[in-house]
PDB file of C-alpha atoms in Angstrom:
ATOM      1  CA  GLU A  30      98.871 -28.173  94.890  1.00 89.00           C
ATOM      2  CA  VAL A  31      98.508 -28.463  98.963  1.00 89.00           C
ATOM      3  CA  TYR A  32      95.559 -25.859  98.751  1.00 89.00           C
ATOM      4  CA  GLU A  33      93.980 -27.732  95.678  1.00 87.00           C
ATOM      5  CA  GLU A  34      94.546 -31.246  97.563  1.00 91.00           C
ATOM      6  CA  MET A  35      92.312 -29.913 100.643  1.00 90.00           C
ATOM      7  CA  ILE A  36      89.660 -28.518  98.632  1.00 86.00           C
ATOM      8  CA  ASN A  37      89.374 -31.852  96.685  1.00 89.00           C
ATOM      9  CA  GLU A  38      89.063 -33.485 100.074  1.00 92.00           C
ATOM     10  CA  GLY A  39      86.160 -31.586 101.162  1.00 90.00           C
ATOM     11  CA  TYR A  40      87.971 -28.637 103.503  1.00 89.00           C
ATOM     12  CA  ASP A  41      86.277 -25.333 103.297  1.00 83.00           C
ATOM     13  CA  ARG A  42      88.785 -23.368 105.289  1.00 87.00           C
ATOM     14  CA  ILE A  43      92.432 -23.638 105.389  1.00 90.00           C
ATOM     15  CA  LEU A  44      94.730 -21.776 108.224  1.00 91.00           C
ATOM     16  CA  VAL A  45      98.217 -21.456 107.282  1.00 93.00           C
ATOM     17  CA  PHE A  46     101.033 -20.591 109.691  1.00 92.00           C
ATOM     18  CA  THR A  47     104.595 -19.791 108.556  1.00 92.00           C
ATOM     19  CA  ILE A  48     107.709 -19.137 110.274  1.00 89.00           C
ATOM     20  CA  SER A  49     108.529 -15.475 110.534  1.00 90.00           C
ATOM     21  CA  SER A  50     108.231 -13.298 107.521  1.00 92.00           C
ATOM     22  CA  LYS A  51     111.503 -11.428 108.740  1.00 88.00           C
ATOM     23  CA  LEU A  52     113.318 -14.796 108.179  1.00 85.00           C
ATOM     24  CA  SER A  53     111.809 -16.352 105.339  1.00 86.00           C
ATOM     25  CA  GLY A  54     109.959 -15.695 102.106  1.00 90.00           C
ATOM     26  CA  THR A  55     107.387 -18.729 103.214  1.00 92.00           C
ATOM     27  CA  TYR A  56     104.794 -16.162 104.185  1.00 94.00           C
ATOM     28  CA  GLN A  57     104.688 -14.251 101.021  1.00 95.00           C
ATOM     29  CA  CYS A  58     104.853 -17.564  99.092  1.00 95.00           C
ATOM     30  CA  ALA A  59     101.755 -18.887 100.886  1.00 95.00           C
ATOM     31  CA  LYS A  60      99.818 -15.510 100.473  1.00 93.00           C
ATOM     32  CA  LEU A  61     100.479 -15.621  96.708  1.00 93.00           C
ATOM     33  CA  ALA A  62      99.460 -19.179  96.171  1.00 91.00           C
ATOM     34  CA  ALA A  63      96.163 -18.309  98.471  1.00 90.00           C
ATOM     35  CA  ASP A  64      95.295 -15.352  96.137  1.00 87.00           C
ATOM     36  CA  THR A  65      95.771 -17.815  93.256  1.00 85.00           C
ATOM     37  CA  ILE A  66      93.625 -20.273  94.550  1.00 80.00           C
ATOM     38  CA  LEU A  67      90.779 -17.808  95.629  1.00 75.00           C
ATOM     39  CA  GLU A  68      90.713 -16.107  92.123  1.00 74.00           C
ATOM     40  CA  GLU A  69      89.839 -19.670  90.640  1.00 70.00           C
ATOM     41  CA  LYS A  70      87.333 -21.230  93.609  1.00 69.00           C
ATOM     42  CA  LYS A  71      85.227 -19.823  96.280  1.00 70.00           C
ATOM     43  CA  PHE A  72      87.355 -20.813  99.413  1.00 77.00           C
ATOM     44  CA  GLU A  73      88.628 -19.773 102.442  1.00 85.00           C
ATOM     45  CA  VAL A  74      92.292 -19.316 103.072  1.00 89.00           C
ATOM     46  CA  GLU A  75      93.840 -17.630 105.856  1.00 91.00           C
ATOM     47  CA  VAL A  76      97.626 -17.080 105.870  1.00 94.00           C
ATOM     48  CA  TYR A  77      99.312 -16.014 109.368  1.00 94.00           C
ATOM     49  CA  ASP A  78     102.902 -14.719 109.945  1.00 93.00           C
ATOM     50  CA  SER A  79     103.453 -16.676 113.176  1.00 91.00           C
ATOM     51  CA  LYS A  80     106.639 -14.104 114.094  1.00 90.00           C
ATOM     52  CA  ASN A  81     108.339 -16.899 115.124  1.00 87.00           C
ATOM     53  CA  VAL A  82     110.677 -19.876 114.228  1.00 84.00           C
ATOM     54  CA  ALA A  83     109.456 -23.426 113.721  1.00 81.00           C
ATOM     55  CA  HIS A  84     109.761 -24.424 117.680  1.00 79.00           C
ATOM     56  CA  GLY A  85     108.337 -21.144 118.718  1.00 81.00           C
ATOM     57  CA  ALA A  86     105.235 -21.728 116.550  1.00 85.00           C
ATOM     58  CA  VAL A  87     104.783 -25.045 117.562  1.00 83.00           C
ATOM     59  CA  ILE A  88     104.050 -23.737 121.123  1.00 83.00           C
ATOM     60  CA  MET A  89     101.710 -21.242 119.770  1.00 87.00           C
ATOM     61  CA  LEU A  90      99.833 -23.769 117.457  1.00 88.00           C
ATOM     62  CA  ASN A  91      99.131 -26.032 120.582  1.00 86.00           C
ATOM     63  CA  GLU A  92      97.819 -23.085 122.502  1.00 87.00           C
ATOM     64  CA  LEU A  93      95.449 -22.457 119.318  1.00 90.00           C
ATOM     65  CA  ILE A  94      94.487 -26.082 119.272  1.00 90.00           C
ATOM     66  CA  ARG A  95      93.707 -26.177 122.751  1.00 88.00           C
ATOM     67  CA  TYR A  96      91.670 -23.100 122.722  1.00 89.00           C
ATOM     68  CA  GLN A  97      89.516 -24.342 119.785  1.00 89.00           C
ATOM     69  CA  ASN A  98      88.868 -27.591 121.831  1.00 90.00           C
ATOM     70  CA  GLU A  99      87.904 -25.786 124.895  1.00 91.00           C
ATOM     71  CA  MET A 100      85.393 -23.471 122.757  1.00 86.00           C
ATOM     72  CA  ASP A 101      84.136 -26.347 120.210  1.00 81.00           C
ATOM     73  CA  LYS A 102      83.872 -23.764 117.304  1.00 81.00           C
ATOM     74  CA  ASP A 103      86.040 -22.272 114.727  1.00 83.00           C
ATOM     75  CA  LEU A 104      88.695 -20.089 115.798  1.00 87.00           C
ATOM     76  CA  PRO A 105      88.123 -16.465 114.856  1.00 90.00           C
ATOM     77  CA  ALA A 106      90.572 -14.334 113.100  1.00 90.00           C
ATOM     78  CA  ASP A 107      91.046 -11.854 115.687  1.00 91.00           C
ATOM     79  CA  LYS A 108      91.600 -14.639 118.578  1.00 90.00           C
ATOM     80  CA  ILE A 109      94.501 -15.914 116.133  1.00 92.00           C
ATOM     81  CA  ASN A 110      95.957 -12.819 115.886  1.00 92.00           C
ATOM     82  CA  GLU A 111      96.046 -12.141 119.549  1.00 92.00           C
ATOM     83  CA  ILE A 112      97.670 -15.393 120.467  1.00 91.00           C
ATOM     84  CA  ILE A 113     100.243 -15.018 117.787  1.00 90.00           C
ATOM     85  CA  ASP A 114     101.143 -11.680 119.305  1.00 90.00           C
ATOM     86  CA  PHE A 115     101.242 -12.992 122.744  1.00 90.00           C
ATOM     87  CA  TYR A 116     103.837 -15.641 121.637  1.00 87.00           C
ATOM     88  CA  ALA A 117     105.516 -13.339 119.286  1.00 86.00           C
ATOM     89  CA  GLU A 118     106.399 -11.005 122.231  1.00 85.00           C
ATOM     90  CA  HIS A 119     106.830 -13.971 125.088  1.00 85.00           C
ATOM     91  CA  ALA A 120     108.443 -17.041 123.447  1.00 85.00           C
ATOM     92  CA  LYS A 121     111.974 -17.047 123.345  1.00 85.00           C
ATOM     93  CA  VAL A 122     114.346 -19.437 121.514  1.00 86.00           C
ATOM     94  CA  TYR A 123     118.068 -19.832 122.772  1.00 88.00           C
ATOM     95  CA  LEU A 124     120.291 -21.379 120.309  1.00 84.00           C
ATOM     96  CA  ALA A 125     123.678 -22.601 120.889  1.00 84.00           C
ATOM     97  CA  VAL A 126     125.616 -23.547 117.783  1.00 78.00           C
ATOM     98  CA  ASP A 127     129.045 -25.250 117.000  1.00 76.00           C
ATOM     99  CA  SER A 128     129.246 -23.947 113.838  1.00 75.00           C
ATOM    100  CA  LEU A 129     127.961 -20.603 112.146  1.00 76.00           C
ATOM    101  CA  ASP A 130     128.036 -22.152 108.406  1.00 80.00           C
ATOM    102  CA  TYR A 131     124.753 -23.298 108.326  1.00 76.00           C
ATOM    103  CA  LEU A 132     123.095 -20.264 109.535  1.00 75.00           C
ATOM    104  CA  ALA A 133     124.872 -17.991 107.087  1.00 82.00           C
ATOM    105  CA  TYR A 134     123.951 -20.845 104.204  1.00 81.00           C
ATOM    106  CA  GLY A 135     120.461 -20.346 105.231  1.00 73.00           C
ATOM    107  CA  GLY A 136     120.629 -16.521 105.458  1.00 74.00           C
ATOM    108  CA  ARG A 137     119.706 -16.365 108.942  1.00 69.00           C
ATOM    109  CA  ILE A 138     123.216 -14.340 109.724  1.00 74.00           C
ATOM    110  CA  SER A 139     125.570 -12.671 107.579  1.00 77.00           C
ATOM    111  CA  SER A 140     128.661 -14.477 106.293  1.00 81.00           C
ATOM    112  CA  THR A 141     131.036 -12.111 107.725  1.00 80.00           C
ATOM    113  CA  ILE A 142     129.700 -12.754 111.327  1.00 75.00           C
ATOM    114  CA  ALA A 143     129.953 -16.683 110.532  1.00 79.00           C
ATOM    115  CA  ALA A 144     133.508 -16.351 109.332  1.00 80.00           C
ATOM    116  CA  ALA A 145     134.616 -14.126 112.298  1.00 72.00           C
ATOM    117  CA  GLY A 146     133.103 -16.582 114.717  1.00 73.00           C
ATOM    118  CA  ASN A 147     134.293 -19.753 113.118  1.00 74.00           C
ATOM    119  CA  LEU A 148     138.183 -18.125 112.935  1.00 73.00           C
ATOM    120  CA  PHE A 149     138.351 -17.552 116.799  1.00 73.00           C
ATOM    121  CA  GLY A 150     136.395 -20.631 117.773  1.00 74.00           C
ATOM    122  CA  ILE A 151     133.399 -18.686 119.231  1.00 77.00           C
ATOM    123  CA  LYS A 152     130.484 -20.409 120.385  1.00 78.00           C
ATOM    124  CA  PRO A 153     127.837 -17.790 119.883  1.00 79.00           C
ATOM    125  CA  LEU A 154     124.590 -17.801 122.044  1.00 85.00           C
ATOM    126  CA  LEU A 155     121.515 -16.658 119.862  1.00 83.00           C
ATOM    127  CA  ILE A 156     118.147 -15.569 120.967  1.00 86.00           C
ATOM    128  CA  VAL A 157     115.074 -15.573 118.682  1.00 84.00           C
ATOM    129  CA  THR A 158     112.228 -13.200 119.751  1.00 83.00           C
ATOM    130  CA  GLY A 159     109.703 -11.287 117.666  1.00 79.00           C
ATOM    131  CA  GLY A 160     110.913 -13.499 114.644  1.00 81.00           C
ATOM    132  CA  VAL A 161     114.205 -12.125 114.652  1.00 83.00           C
ATOM    133  CA  PHE A 162     117.791 -13.607 115.483  1.00 80.00           C
ATOM    134  CA  SER A 163     120.299 -11.626 117.634  1.00 81.00           C
ATOM    135  CA  GLU A 164     123.391 -12.248 119.622  1.00 80.00           C
ATOM    136  CA  GLN A 165     123.106 -12.977 123.420  1.00 84.00           C
ATOM    137  CA  GLY A 166     126.623 -13.579 123.891  1.00 83.00           C
ATOM    138  CA  LYS A 167     129.998 -15.265 122.974  1.00 82.00           C
ATOM    139  CA  TYR A 168     131.671 -18.223 124.518  1.00 85.00           C
ATOM    140  CA  ARG A 169     134.673 -20.372 124.268  1.00 80.00           C
ATOM    141  CA  SER A 170     132.892 -23.745 124.555  1.00 82.00           C
ATOM    142  CA  SER A 171     129.466 -25.043 124.041  1.00 82.00           C
ATOM    143  CA  LYS A 172     129.376 -26.031 127.636  1.00 86.00           C
ATOM    144  CA  LYS A 173     129.569 -22.511 128.687  1.00 89.00           C
ATOM    145  CA  ALA A 174     126.838 -21.604 126.303  1.00 88.00           C
ATOM    146  CA  TYR A 175     124.724 -24.279 127.728  1.00 89.00           C
ATOM    147  CA  LYS A 176     125.325 -23.153 131.362  1.00 91.00           C
ATOM    148  CA  GLU A 177     124.278 -19.475 130.268  1.00 91.00           C
ATOM    149  CA  ILE A 178     120.804 -20.747 128.875  1.00 90.00           C
ATOM    150  CA  ILE A 179     120.473 -22.304 132.325  1.00 90.00           C
ATOM    151  CA  ASN A 180     121.419 -19.109 133.934  1.00 90.00           C
ATOM    152  CA  ILE A 181     119.048 -17.013 132.044  1.00 88.00           C
ATOM    153  CA  PHE A 182     116.108 -19.060 132.154  1.00 85.00           C
ATOM    154  CA  ASN A 183     116.429 -19.239 136.193  1.00 84.00           C
ATOM    155  CA  GLU A 184     116.765 -15.414 136.307  1.00 85.00           C
ATOM    156  CA  GLU A 185     113.726 -15.057 134.026  1.00 81.00           C
ATOM    157  CA  ALA A 186     111.544 -17.508 135.651  1.00 80.00           C
ATOM    158  CA  ASN A 187     112.497 -16.623 139.342  1.00 77.00           C
ATOM    159  CA  GLY A 188     109.497 -15.485 141.706  1.00 78.00           C
ATOM    160  CA  LYS A 189     106.929 -15.869 138.605  1.00 79.00           C
ATOM    161  CA  THR A 190     103.731 -17.659 138.967  1.00 80.00           C
ATOM    162  CA  GLU A 191     103.065 -18.283 135.358  1.00 81.00           C
ATOM    163  CA  ASP A 192     103.121 -21.489 133.703  1.00 84.00           C
ATOM    164  CA  TYR A 193     105.900 -22.147 131.168  1.00 84.00           C
ATOM    165  CA  TYR A 194     106.180 -24.300 128.281  1.00 84.00           C
ATOM    166  CA  ILE A 195     109.843 -25.750 127.873  1.00 85.00           C
ATOM    167  CA  TYR A 196     110.804 -27.263 124.311  1.00 84.00           C
ATOM    168  CA  ALA A 197     114.003 -28.865 123.951  1.00 87.00           C
ATOM    169  CA  ALA A 198     115.294 -29.177 120.245  1.00 86.00           C
ATOM    170  CA  HIS A 199     118.780 -30.375 119.204  1.00 87.00           C
ATOM    171  CA  ALA A 200     120.886 -31.247 116.071  1.00 84.00           C
ATOM    172  CA  ARG A 201     122.079 -34.780 116.507  1.00 82.00           C
ATOM    173  CA  ASN A 202     122.867 -33.842 120.201  1.00 84.00           C
ATOM    174  CA  GLU A 203     120.136 -35.151 122.219  1.00 86.00           C
ATOM    175  CA  LYS A 204     122.278 -36.093 125.486  1.00 89.00           C
ATOM    176  CA  SER A 205     123.282 -32.426 125.762  1.00 88.00           C
ATOM    177  CA  ILE A 206     120.210 -30.884 125.358  1.00 88.00           C
ATOM    178  CA  LYS A 207     118.641 -33.404 127.726  1.00 89.00           C
ATOM    179  CA  LYS A 208     120.929 -32.266 130.458  1.00 90.00           C
ATOM    180  CA  VAL A 209     120.253 -28.645 129.717  1.00 90.00           C
ATOM    181  CA  LYS A 210     116.353 -29.212 130.090  1.00 90.00           C
ATOM    182  CA  ASP A 211     116.746 -31.350 133.348  1.00 91.00           C
ATOM    183  CA  HIS A 212     118.723 -28.712 134.950  1.00 89.00           C
ATOM    184  CA  ILE A 213     115.943 -26.068 134.110  1.00 87.00           C
ATOM    185  CA  LEU A 214     113.367 -28.539 135.256  1.00 87.00           C
ATOM    186  CA  GLN A 215     115.177 -29.087 138.587  1.00 87.00           C
ATOM    187  CA  ASP A 216     115.983 -25.642 139.369  1.00 81.00           C
ATOM    188  CA  ALA A 217     112.418 -24.161 138.367  1.00 81.00           C
ATOM    189  CA  THR A 218     110.550 -22.168 140.815  1.00 79.00           C
ATOM    190  CA  CYS A 219     107.398 -22.281 138.555  1.00 81.00           C
ATOM    191  CA  LYS A 220     105.180 -24.769 136.750  1.00 84.00           C
ATOM    192  CA  MET A 221     106.879 -26.352 134.181  1.00 83.00           C
ATOM    193  CA  ILE A 222     105.288 -27.742 130.946  1.00 84.00           C
ATOM    194  CA  ASP A 223     107.614 -30.211 129.199  1.00 85.00           C
ATOM    195  CA  LEU A 224     106.932 -30.430 125.509  1.00 81.00           C
ATOM    196  CA  GLY A 225     109.727 -32.925 125.163  1.00 79.00           C
ATOM    197  CA  PRO A 226     112.869 -33.493 122.953  1.00 81.00           C
ATOM    198  CA  SER A 227     112.780 -32.719 119.323  1.00 83.00           C
ATOM    199  CA  GLU A 228     115.054 -32.185 116.299  1.00 83.00           C
ATOM    200  CA  LEU A 229     115.647 -28.694 114.832  1.00 79.00           C
ATOM    201  CA  GLY A 230     114.918 -28.013 111.212  1.00 70.00           C
ATOM    202  CA  PRO A 231     117.232 -28.327 108.126  1.00 67.00           C
ATOM    203  CA  VAL A 232     118.178 -24.896 107.946  1.00 63.00           C
ATOM    204  CA  VAL A 233     120.074 -24.617 111.482  1.00 64.00           C
ATOM    205  CA  SER A 234     121.033 -28.230 111.179  1.00 62.00           C
TER     206      SER A 234
END
């Protein structure tokens, strides 16, 4: 329906970016819909796997928009894939959660891991890189998990000359995530580009 609306509005090329195909069936659905619409009408639809979660993909999309504005021409497919691959490798999402239930409900982690974590009051620190969730560590409080995020970033960015984007997201907990971000910005030894606060998507929330 979205494709048809855009065709009717006069667009002749649609670029679709989905969250990681390793985490969701959205990519396959978008491809199937694109193939269906292309059978009926001559139209250009390109579907890309961002190899990331929503907030990692936003940073990647900002870069694609910046590149297009600088070049003042349509984005070539090879450049899109180059930028996606770069951010799939370099963009990292650190996630501290109070409950594992919602990640299990959304299929991001197994129900066994969720039950064990909740039983022992564990606050896991998860990392998303390359479009896949993995566990970075287990902590007895959210405060300790937040502190570890700050430590990890400081170690990773120490001595680096590259610019870093930072995107602080929360699920009804803006006060805590602002403190984490302020600590990172205060201690950073490299140039930091703050993309501001945001709310997490519905699956994690």
